[in-house]
Amino acid sequence: MKIRAAVARAREPFRIEEVELEGPRADEVLVEVEACGICHTDLTAKDHDYGTPLPAVLGHEGVGRIVALGEGVTGLVVGARVVMSFGACGRCPSCAAELPAYCRHARDYNLFARRLDGSSPISQAGRALTGHFFGQSAFASHAIASAHNLVPLGEDLPGPLMTSLACGVQTGAGAVVNVLRPEPDDAIGVFGCGTVGLAAIMAAKIAGCARIVAVDVRAERLETARALGATEVVDNAQADLGAALKRLGGLTLAFDNTGRPEVIEAAYNALHPRGRIALAGLSARGASLTLDLNRLMASGRSLRGTIEGDADPRTFIPRLVDWYRRGELPLEQIVTTYPFEQINEAAADMLAGRVIKPVLRMMP
């Protein structure tokens, strides 16, 4: 079938073009896309040699309605609304342990954006385009998605807001509740207040953290962080980060999604004995940390990375939806919607810091 898709070419604007989409294969579904969030990962894949073969159809925070089922798909029906999350095989040891972010085939599905046999469901003028990004490629009017990616979504829920649950909000909230697992007396620092960081702040508030310190270089982001639950803020553009954290009394937990070594080192150095830090930010190629190993050993601190907040979307997204329904996850404060045709304006606004989470509406 012919569909409209935003085709990504290296360091060029997205162009919405007509492409061909094949029908769903076994364990896949065809989804008519309602809305899709834009994530920094999409722009990194397009412009910074992330490893995704180009040209490609990107987009990995899709919400839509199932139009057709491939062979062997169970538990889903035509007409159902779904959130499309990241790709995973559903069968390897990590998937069996309900840790699909560490699927043995994660690089194929999510980074290289291909089926396991190397094929793509999208082509143009007889030439295959990369079209299985995070198992969906949802910058399009329709997408072929892996059935394992999908989470049912209630008819009453606003699609544009729910897109962020597929990756950004899932990552930040999951890093807090699944990885750091705070207690009420914890003091947590969140470094970087975009979608992921603000989701972490919301989750820390839900968890009842005694202190929530937000760190960013944009004053308006810090204002949003306060509105969402931060008890203290640090403007890293105006203050020495290490000194500021010391004046605040240090941290028991830290979450970084900046990927900047100097920020991570300052966060690590601010941890109390047995403090824990989790990293979710994409760093520059070859980036490294300098840590005092004796201090690491003697203080009992720990540092670890996390992908998608260690979440299993099939159980964690419904939990996020419950928080949203209770008013504890005010996604409307971070989402700005754009018509699909304004994808380049939306991406530019995100990069410039004018919006937090831009979401494309494929339907009026």
mmCIF file of C-alpha atoms in Angstrom:
data_model
loop_
_atom_site.group_PDB
_atom_site.id
_atom_site.type_symbol
_atom_site.label_atom_id
_atom_site.label_comp_id
_atom_site.label_asym_id
_atom_site.label_seq_id
_atom_site.Cartn_x
_atom_site.Cartn_y
_atom_site.Cartn_z
ATOM 1 C CA MET A 1 0.000 0.000 0.000
ATOM 2 C CA LYS A 2 1.078 3.594 -0.563
ATOM 3 C CA ILE A 3 1.560 5.694 2.573
ATOM 4 C CA ARG A 4 2.978 9.068 3.575
ATOM 5 C CA ALA A 5 6.210 9.004 5.543
ATOM 6 C CA ALA A 6 8.871 11.445 6.703
ATOM 7 C CA VAL A 7 12.039 10.207 5.001
ATOM 8 C CA ALA A 8 15.284 10.959 6.849
ATOM 9 C CA ARG A 9 18.520 11.632 4.989
ATOM 10 C CA ALA A 10 21.762 12.546 6.735
ATOM 11 C CA ARG A 11 21.903 16.181 7.805
ATOM 12 C CA GLU A 12 18.969 17.144 5.592
ATOM 13 C CA PRO A 13 15.468 18.225 6.603
ATOM 14 C CA PHE A 14 12.851 15.480 6.811
ATOM 15 C CA ARG A 15 10.782 15.231 3.644
ATOM 16 C CA ILE A 16 7.270 13.812 3.671
ATOM 17 C CA GLU A 17 7.064 11.533 0.661
ATOM 18 C CA GLU A 18 4.986 8.710 -0.742
ATOM 19 C CA VAL A 19 6.475 5.287 -0.044
ATOM 20 C CA GLU A 20 5.317 1.677 -0.310
ATOM 21 C CA LEU A 21 4.487 -0.341 2.796
ATOM 22 C CA GLU A 22 4.063 -4.101 2.610
ATOM 23 C CA GLY A 23 1.517 -5.976 4.702
ATOM 24 C CA PRO A 24 2.289 -7.496 8.091
ATOM 25 C CA ARG A 25 4.292 -10.699 8.270
ATOM 26 C CA ALA A 26 4.045 -13.286 11.027
ATOM 27 C CA ASP A 27 4.019 -11.683 14.485
ATOM 28 C CA GLU A 28 3.533 -8.200 13.035
ATOM 29 C CA VAL A 29 0.597 -5.819 12.800
ATOM 30 C CA LEU A 30 -0.338 -2.939 10.520
ATOM 31 C CA VAL A 31 -1.106 0.223 12.507
ATOM 32 C CA GLU A 32 -2.702 3.438 11.290
ATOM 33 C CA VAL A 33 -0.653 6.038 13.157
ATOM 34 C CA GLU A 34 -2.540 8.650 15.142
ATOM 35 C CA ALA A 35 0.436 10.515 16.642
ATOM 36 C CA CYS A 36 4.151 10.077 17.238
ATOM 37 C CA GLY A 37 6.539 11.851 19.571
ATOM 38 C CA ILE A 38 9.917 13.159 18.464
ATOM 39 C CA CYS A 39 12.854 11.999 20.578
ATOM 40 C CA HIS A 40 16.508 13.094 20.494
ATOM 41 C CA THR A 41 17.275 9.525 19.437
ATOM 42 C CA ASP A 42 15.438 10.117 16.155
ATOM 43 C CA LEU A 43 17.527 13.185 15.382
ATOM 44 C CA THR A 44 20.742 11.481 16.475
ATOM 45 C CA ALA A 45 19.981 8.603 14.117
ATOM 46 C CA LYS A 46 19.478 11.055 11.260
ATOM 47 C CA ASP A 47 22.316 13.502 11.809
ATOM 48 C CA HIS A 48 25.058 11.975 13.925
ATOM 49 C CA ASP A 49 26.096 8.622 12.453
ATOM 50 C CA TYR A 50 24.232 6.611 15.073
ATOM 51 C CA GLY A 51 24.541 3.507 12.920
ATOM 52 C CA THR A 52 21.028 3.516 11.459
ATOM 53 C CA PRO A 53 21.305 3.037 7.671
ATOM 54 C CA LEU A 54 19.900 5.997 5.745
ATOM 55 C CA PRO A 55 17.651 6.940 4.069
ATOM 56 C CA ALA A 56 15.201 5.778 6.698
ATOM 57 C CA VAL A 57 11.760 6.293 8.144
ATOM 58 C CA LEU A 58 12.324 6.948 11.847
ATOM 59 C CA GLY A 59 9.913 7.550 14.746
ATOM 60 C CA HIS A 60 9.606 5.289 17.780
ATOM 61 C CA GLU A 61 6.916 6.767 20.031
ATOM 62 C CA GLY A 62 3.835 5.914 18.020
ATOM 63 C CA VAL A 63 0.192 5.649 19.019
ATOM 64 C CA GLY A 64 -2.356 4.292 16.569
ATOM 65 C CA ARG A 65 -5.047 1.799 15.705
ATOM 66 C CA ILE A 66 -4.526 -1.756 14.450
ATOM 67 C CA VAL A 67 -5.685 -2.208 10.849
ATOM 68 C CA ALA A 68 -4.490 -5.767 10.129
ATOM 69 C CA LEU A 69 -2.880 -8.688 11.943
ATOM 70 C CA GLY A 70 -0.102 -10.906 10.670
ATOM 71 C CA GLU A 71 -0.078 -14.664 11.076
ATOM 72 C CA GLY A 72 0.279 -15.929 14.636
ATOM 73 C CA VAL A 73 -0.608 -12.671 16.405
ATOM 74 C CA THR A 74 -2.650 -13.290 19.542
ATOM 75 C CA GLY A 75 -4.009 -11.017 22.258
ATOM 76 C CA LEU A 76 -4.582 -8.129 19.819
ATOM 77 C CA VAL A 77 -7.574 -7.343 17.610
ATOM 78 C CA VAL A 78 -8.227 -5.197 14.575
ATOM 79 C CA GLY A 79 -9.544 -1.814 15.674
ATOM 80 C CA ALA A 80 -7.691 -1.714 18.989
ATOM 81 C CA ARG A 81 -5.705 1.368 19.941
ATOM 82 C CA VAL A 82 -2.097 0.726 20.930
ATOM 83 C CA VAL A 83 1.109 2.384 22.076
ATOM 84 C CA MET A 84 4.104 1.217 20.057
ATOM 85 C CA SER A 85 7.219 0.907 22.221
ATOM 86 C CA PHE A 86 10.777 -0.297 21.515
ATOM 87 C CA GLY A 87 11.646 -3.469 19.618
ATOM 88 C CA ALA A 88 12.495 -6.789 21.278
ATOM 89 C CA CYS A 89 12.249 -10.413 20.201
ATOM 90 C CA GLY A 90 10.218 -11.622 23.186
ATOM 91 C CA ARG A 91 12.074 -14.949 23.310
ATOM 92 C CA CYS A 92 15.709 -14.472 24.409
ATOM 93 C CA PRO A 93 16.814 -14.794 28.070
ATOM 94 C CA SER A 94 16.546 -11.044 28.698
ATOM 95 C CA CYS A 95 13.037 -10.909 27.277
ATOM 96 C CA ALA A 96 12.066 -13.993 29.284
ATOM 97 C CA ALA A 97 13.336 -12.191 32.402
ATOM 98 C CA GLU A 98 11.002 -9.252 31.594
ATOM 99 C CA LEU A 99 13.983 -7.046 30.663
ATOM 100 C CA PRO A 100 13.315 -6.571 26.940
ATOM 101 C CA ALA A 101 15.476 -3.442 26.728
ATOM 102 C CA TYR A 102 18.443 -5.821 26.935
ATOM 103 C CA CYS A 103 17.125 -8.157 24.241
ATOM 104 C CA ARG A 104 19.905 -9.983 22.396
ATOM 105 C CA HIS A 105 18.518 -8.520 19.178
ATOM 106 C CA ALA A 106 18.015 -4.965 20.460
ATOM 107 C CA ARG A 107 20.677 -3.487 18.154
ATOM 108 C CA ASP A 108 19.035 -5.026 15.099
ATOM 109 C CA TYR A 109 15.540 -3.817 15.968
ATOM 110 C CA ASN A 110 16.332 -0.437 17.484
ATOM 111 C CA LEU A 111 19.693 0.783 16.227
ATOM 112 C CA PHE A 112 19.969 -0.846 12.812
ATOM 113 C CA ALA A 113 16.189 -0.659 12.354
ATOM 114 C CA ARG A 114 15.705 -3.976 10.578
ATOM 115 C CA ARG A 115 13.938 -7.266 10.955
ATOM 116 C CA LEU A 116 16.094 -10.181 12.008
ATOM 117 C CA ASP A 117 16.308 -11.353 8.400
ATOM 118 C CA GLY A 118 17.610 -7.910 7.421
ATOM 119 C CA SER A 119 14.513 -6.884 5.487
ATOM 120 C CA SER A 120 12.413 -3.724 5.673
ATOM 121 C CA PRO A 121 8.658 -3.338 5.120
ATOM 122 C CA ILE A 122 9.181 0.060 3.436
ATOM 123 C CA SER A 123 10.392 0.762 -0.096
ATOM 124 C CA GLN A 124 10.380 3.616 -2.576
ATOM 125 C CA ALA A 125 10.576 3.260 -6.355
ATOM 126 C CA GLY A 126 11.629 -0.358 -5.931
ATOM 127 C CA ARG A 127 14.427 0.419 -3.465
ATOM 128 C CA ALA A 128 14.223 -0.671 0.168
ATOM 129 C CA LEU A 129 14.317 2.074 2.781
ATOM 130 C CA THR A 130 15.274 1.442 6.387
ATOM 131 C CA GLY A 131 11.825 1.059 7.880
ATOM 132 C CA HIS A 132 11.741 -0.970 11.090
ATOM 133 C CA PHE A 133 13.142 1.639 13.500
ATOM 134 C CA PHE A 134 12.514 0.442 17.060
ATOM 135 C CA GLY A 135 10.233 -2.142 15.466
ATOM 136 C CA GLN A 136 7.816 0.503 14.120
ATOM 137 C CA SER A 137 9.109 3.523 12.048
ATOM 138 C CA ALA A 138 6.132 5.636 13.091
ATOM 139 C CA PHE A 139 6.946 8.933 11.359
ATOM 140 C CA ALA A 140 4.337 7.869 8.840
ATOM 141 C CA SER A 141 0.625 7.558 8.236
ATOM 142 C CA HIS A 142 0.898 3.778 8.754
ATOM 143 C CA ALA A 143 3.475 1.474 10.329
ATOM 144 C CA ILE A 144 4.326 -2.208 10.427
ATOM 145 C CA ALA A 145 5.007 -2.932 14.090
ATOM 146 C CA SER A 146 6.237 -6.011 15.893
ATOM 147 C CA ALA A 147 3.356 -7.414 17.935
ATOM 148 C CA HIS A 148 5.670 -7.727 20.941
ATOM 149 C CA ASN A 149 6.098 -3.919 20.946
ATOM 150 C CA LEU A 150 2.444 -3.115 21.440
ATOM 151 C CA VAL A 151 0.535 -2.116 24.558
ATOM 152 C CA PRO A 152 -3.289 -1.694 24.421
ATOM 153 C CA LEU A 153 -4.535 1.841 25.022
ATOM 154 C CA GLY A 154 -7.955 2.969 26.255
ATOM 155 C CA GLU A 155 -10.229 4.885 23.900
ATOM 156 C CA ASP A 156 -10.543 7.759 26.372
ATOM 157 C CA LEU A 157 -6.823 8.504 26.547
ATOM 158 C CA PRO A 158 -5.370 11.403 24.490
ATOM 159 C CA GLY A 159 -3.081 9.877 21.882
ATOM 160 C CA PRO A 160 -0.603 12.784 21.639
ATOM 161 C CA LEU A 161 0.060 12.650 25.386
ATOM 162 C CA MET A 162 0.368 8.870 25.437
ATOM 163 C CA THR A 163 3.126 8.820 22.783
ATOM 164 C CA SER A 164 5.714 9.882 25.350
ATOM 165 C CA LEU A 165 5.053 6.741 27.397
ATOM 166 C CA ALA A 166 6.629 4.650 24.632
ATOM 167 C CA CYS A 167 10.176 5.850 25.304
ATOM 168 C CA GLY A 168 10.962 9.195 26.955
ATOM 169 C CA VAL A 169 8.646 9.085 29.956
ATOM 170 C CA GLN A 170 9.131 5.337 30.296
ATOM 171 C CA THR A 171 12.915 5.834 30.444
ATOM 172 C CA GLY A 172 12.902 8.579 33.067
ATOM 173 C CA ALA A 173 10.199 7.164 35.294
ATOM 174 C CA GLY A 174 11.577 3.637 34.949
ATOM 175 C CA ALA A 175 15.095 4.728 35.879
ATOM 176 C CA VAL A 176 13.732 6.041 39.154
ATOM 177 C CA VAL A 177 11.266 3.338 40.189
ATOM 178 C CA ASN A 178 12.875 0.279 38.574
ATOM 179 C CA VAL A 179 16.586 1.055 38.882
ATOM 180 C CA LEU A 180 17.175 3.512 41.729
ATOM 181 C CA ARG A 181 14.151 2.383 43.782
ATOM 182 C CA PRO A 182 14.052 5.392 46.135
ATOM 183 C CA GLU A 183 12.884 5.443 49.722
ATOM 184 C CA PRO A 184 10.975 8.370 51.237
ATOM 185 C CA ASP A 185 14.067 9.812 52.948
ATOM 186 C CA ASP A 186 16.159 9.857 49.771
ATOM 187 C CA ALA A 187 17.605 12.986 48.196
ATOM 188 C CA ILE A 188 17.682 12.453 44.436
ATOM 189 C CA GLY A 189 19.398 14.621 41.853
ATOM 190 C CA VAL A 190 18.085 14.664 38.274
ATOM 191 C CA PHE A 191 20.584 15.988 35.745
ATOM 192 C CA GLY A 192 18.988 17.221 32.540
ATOM 193 C CA CYS A 193 15.349 18.340 32.511
ATOM 194 C CA GLY A 194 14.039 17.377 29.115
ATOM 195 C CA THR A 195 11.329 14.753 28.721
ATOM 196 C CA VAL A 196 13.365 11.997 30.377
ATOM 197 C CA GLY A 197 14.529 14.102 33.300
ATOM 198 C CA LEU A 198 11.117 15.645 33.971
ATOM 199 C CA ALA A 199 9.578 12.173 33.926
ATOM 200 C CA ALA A 200 12.164 11.144 36.512
ATOM 201 C CA ILE A 201 11.170 14.124 38.665
ATOM 202 C CA MET A 202 7.487 13.183 38.437
ATOM 203 C CA ALA A 203 8.329 9.597 39.400
ATOM 204 C CA ALA A 204 10.503 10.752 42.306
ATOM 205 C CA LYS A 205 7.602 12.829 43.585
ATOM 206 C CA ILE A 206 5.251 9.842 43.275
ATOM 207 C CA ALA A 207 7.812 7.753 45.199
ATOM 208 C CA GLY A 208 7.787 10.357 47.976
ATOM 209 C CA CYS A 209 11.449 11.409 47.873
ATOM 210 C CA ALA A 210 12.224 13.901 50.621
ATOM 211 C CA ARG A 211 14.339 16.070 48.317
ATOM 212 C CA ILE A 212 14.353 16.284 44.519
ATOM 213 C CA VAL A 213 17.143 18.397 43.029
ATOM 214 C CA ALA A 214 16.744 19.381 39.369
ATOM 215 C CA VAL A 215 19.799 20.434 37.360
ATOM 216 C CA ASP A 216 19.690 22.045 33.923
ATOM 217 C CA VAL A 217 21.148 24.977 31.963
ATOM 218 C CA ARG A 218 17.765 26.465 31.003
ATOM 219 C CA ALA A 219 15.903 28.511 33.586
ATOM 220 C CA GLU A 220 12.510 27.749 32.023
ATOM 221 C CA ARG A 221 13.152 24.008 32.299
ATOM 222 C CA LEU A 222 13.969 24.461 35.968
ATOM 223 C CA GLU A 223 10.690 26.318 36.462
ATOM 224 C CA THR A 224 8.861 23.366 34.894
ATOM 225 C CA ALA A 225 10.841 20.992 37.116
ATOM 226 C CA ARG A 226 9.653 22.898 40.196
ATOM 227 C CA ALA A 227 6.071 22.736 38.983
ATOM 228 C CA LEU A 228 6.383 18.966 38.557
ATOM 229 C CA GLY A 229 7.890 18.248 41.966
ATOM 230 C CA ALA A 230 11.488 19.440 42.286
ATOM 231 C CA THR A 231 12.182 20.817 45.759
ATOM 232 C CA GLU A 232 15.457 22.504 44.760
ATOM 233 C CA VAL A 233 17.009 23.536 41.443
ATOM 234 C CA VAL A 234 20.520 24.240 40.204
ATOM 235 C CA ASP A 235 21.139 26.340 37.093
ATOM 236 C CA ASN A 236 24.288 24.710 35.755
ATOM 237 C CA ALA A 237 24.856 27.663 33.431
ATOM 238 C CA GLN A 238 25.139 30.025 36.397
ATOM 239 C CA ALA A 239 26.754 27.996 39.183
ATOM 240 C CA ASP A 240 29.650 25.651 39.850
ATOM 241 C CA LEU A 241 27.805 22.347 39.886
ATOM 242 C CA GLY A 242 29.976 20.545 42.414
ATOM 243 C CA ALA A 243 29.917 23.443 44.846
ATOM 244 C CA ALA A 244 26.171 23.902 44.437
ATOM 245 C CA LEU A 245 25.474 20.243 45.168
ATOM 246 C CA LYS A 246 27.742 20.386 48.214
ATOM 247 C CA ARG A 247 25.860 23.425 49.558
ATOM 248 C CA LEU A 248 22.609 21.490 49.151
ATOM 249 C CA GLY A 249 23.952 18.708 51.351
ATOM 250 C CA GLY A 250 24.730 16.111 48.700
ATOM 251 C CA LEU A 251 22.615 13.298 47.309
ATOM 252 C CA THR A 252 21.734 9.707 48.067
ATOM 253 C CA LEU A 253 20.606 9.005 44.487
ATOM 254 C CA ALA A 254 21.368 10.553 41.102
ATOM 255 C CA PHE A 255 20.016 10.150 37.597
ATOM 256 C CA ASP A 256 21.851 11.580 34.594
ATOM 257 C CA ASN A 257 20.418 11.886 31.122
ATOM 258 C CA THR A 258 22.821 14.535 29.800
ATOM 259 C CA GLY A 259 25.561 12.072 28.825
ATOM 260 C CA ARG A 260 28.165 14.726 29.699
ATOM 261 C CA PRO A 261 31.169 13.313 31.608
ATOM 262 C CA GLU A 262 31.734 16.455 33.690
ATOM 263 C CA VAL A 263 28.107 16.437 34.842
ATOM 264 C CA ILE A 264 28.188 12.726 35.647
ATOM 265 C CA GLU A 265 31.408 13.119 37.633
ATOM 266 C CA ALA A 266 29.944 16.015 39.643
ATOM 267 C CA ALA A 267 26.817 13.967 40.348
ATOM 268 C CA TYR A 268 28.884 10.954 41.399
ATOM 269 C CA ASN A 269 31.090 13.069 43.668
ATOM 270 C CA ALA A 270 27.987 14.508 45.370
ATOM 271 C CA LEU A 271 26.744 11.067 46.438
ATOM 272 C CA HIS A 272 26.736 10.067 50.070
ATOM 273 C CA PRO A 273 28.322 6.726 51.043
ATOM 274 C CA ARG A 274 26.407 3.862 49.409
ATOM 275 C CA GLY A 275 24.798 6.348 47.044
ATOM 276 C CA ARG A 276 23.696 5.183 43.601
ATOM 277 C CA ILE A 277 23.749 6.838 40.195
ATOM 278 C CA ALA A 278 22.043 5.662 37.015
ATOM 279 C CA LEU A 279 22.967 6.867 33.527
ATOM 280 C CA ALA A 280 20.571 7.089 30.583
ATOM 281 C CA GLY A 281 22.072 9.837 28.419
ATOM 282 C CA LEU A 282 23.751 9.234 25.067
ATOM 283 C CA SER A 283 27.361 10.439 25.227
ATOM 284 C CA ALA A 284 29.709 11.528 22.468
ATOM 285 C CA ARG A 285 31.708 8.734 20.848
ATOM 286 C CA GLY A 286 34.743 7.861 22.953
ATOM 287 C CA ALA A 287 33.536 9.758 26.034
ATOM 288 C CA SER A 288 34.921 8.463 29.321
ATOM 289 C CA LEU A 289 34.760 9.144 33.050
ATOM 290 C CA THR A 290 37.536 9.817 35.561
ATOM 291 C CA LEU A 291 36.668 8.417 38.967
ATOM 292 C CA ASP A 292 38.750 7.881 42.096
ATOM 293 C CA LEU A 293 38.606 4.091 42.288
ATOM 294 C CA ASN A 294 39.654 3.952 45.938
ATOM 295 C CA ARG A 295 36.835 6.336 46.773
ATOM 296 C CA LEU A 296 34.435 4.179 44.774
ATOM 297 C CA MET A 297 35.507 1.091 46.690
ATOM 298 C CA ALA A 298 35.615 2.689 50.130
ATOM 299 C CA SER A 299 32.344 4.605 49.862
ATOM 300 C CA GLY A 300 30.193 1.724 48.625
ATOM 301 C CA ARG A 301 28.844 3.886 45.815
ATOM 302 C CA SER A 302 27.516 2.289 42.646
ATOM 303 C CA LEU A 303 27.186 3.498 39.070
ATOM 304 C CA ARG A 304 25.248 1.746 36.308
ATOM 305 C CA GLY A 305 23.611 2.399 32.981
ATOM 306 C CA THR A 306 20.011 1.789 32.044
ATOM 307 C CA ILE A 307 18.127 1.392 28.781
ATOM 308 C CA GLU A 308 14.435 2.358 28.707
ATOM 309 C CA GLY A 309 14.455 2.529 32.501
ATOM 310 C CA ASP A 310 14.749 -1.295 32.691
ATOM 311 C CA ALA A 311 11.044 -1.330 31.862
ATOM 312 C CA ASP A 312 8.909 -4.018 30.275
ATOM 313 C CA PRO A 313 6.431 -1.845 28.345
ATOM 314 C CA ARG A 314 3.639 -4.413 28.632
ATOM 315 C CA THR A 315 3.517 -3.978 32.404
ATOM 316 C CA PHE A 316 5.111 -0.570 32.930
ATOM 317 C CA ILE A 317 3.119 1.508 30.432
ATOM 318 C CA PRO A 318 -0.186 0.480 32.093
ATOM 319 C CA ARG A 319 1.350 1.619 35.383
ATOM 320 C CA LEU A 320 2.219 4.977 33.820
ATOM 321 C CA VAL A 321 -1.330 5.241 32.478
ATOM 322 C CA ASP A 322 -2.675 4.669 35.985
ATOM 323 C CA TRP A 323 -0.497 7.508 37.294
ATOM 324 C CA TYR A 324 -1.772 9.741 34.477
ATOM 325 C CA ARG A 325 -5.392 8.923 35.275
ATOM 326 C CA ARG A 326 -4.778 9.812 38.935
ATOM 327 C CA GLY A 327 -3.276 13.167 37.953
ATOM 328 C CA GLU A 328 0.189 12.196 39.150
ATOM 329 C CA LEU A 329 1.768 12.268 35.685
ATOM 330 C CA PRO A 330 0.710 15.623 34.159
ATOM 331 C CA LEU A 331 1.977 14.967 30.648
ATOM 332 C CA GLU A 332 0.145 18.007 29.296
ATOM 333 C CA GLN A 333 2.836 20.146 30.933
ATOM 334 C CA ILE A 334 5.579 18.732 28.704
ATOM 335 C CA VAL A 335 3.856 17.944 25.365
ATOM 336 C CA THR A 336 3.419 20.343 22.426
ATOM 337 C CA THR A 337 1.623 19.080 19.318
ATOM 338 C CA TYR A 338 2.345 19.820 15.650
ATOM 339 C CA PRO A 339 0.735 18.710 12.386
ATOM 340 C CA PHE A 340 2.760 15.953 10.704
ATOM 341 C CA GLU A 341 3.741 18.381 7.949
ATOM 342 C CA GLN A 342 5.574 20.535 10.503
ATOM 343 C CA ILE A 343 8.035 17.826 11.529
ATOM 344 C CA ASN A 344 11.072 20.007 10.803
ATOM 345 C CA GLU A 345 9.709 22.933 12.797
ATOM 346 C CA ALA A 346 8.938 20.563 15.675
ATOM 347 C CA ALA A 347 12.463 19.122 15.645
ATOM 348 C CA ALA A 348 14.016 22.593 15.493
ATOM 349 C CA ASP A 349 11.899 23.799 18.418
ATOM 350 C CA MET A 350 13.004 20.816 20.517
ATOM 351 C CA LEU A 351 16.691 21.344 19.728
ATOM 352 C CA ALA A 352 16.406 25.041 20.538
ATOM 353 C CA GLY A 353 14.716 24.308 23.860
ATOM 354 C CA ARG A 354 11.477 26.060 22.917
ATOM 355 C CA VAL A 355 9.465 22.917 23.652
ATOM 356 C CA ILE A 356 10.090 19.825 25.756
ATOM 357 C CA LYS A 357 8.309 16.976 23.953
ATOM 358 C CA PRO A 358 7.082 17.739 20.424
ATOM 359 C CA VAL A 359 4.425 15.330 19.166
ATOM 360 C CA LEU A 360 3.328 14.970 15.551
ATOM 361 C CA ARG A 361 -0.365 14.496 14.801
ATOM 362 C CA MET A 362 -0.858 12.326 11.720
ATOM 363 C CA MET A 363 -4.627 12.821 11.922
ATOM 364 C CA PRO A 364 -6.573 16.096 12.369
#
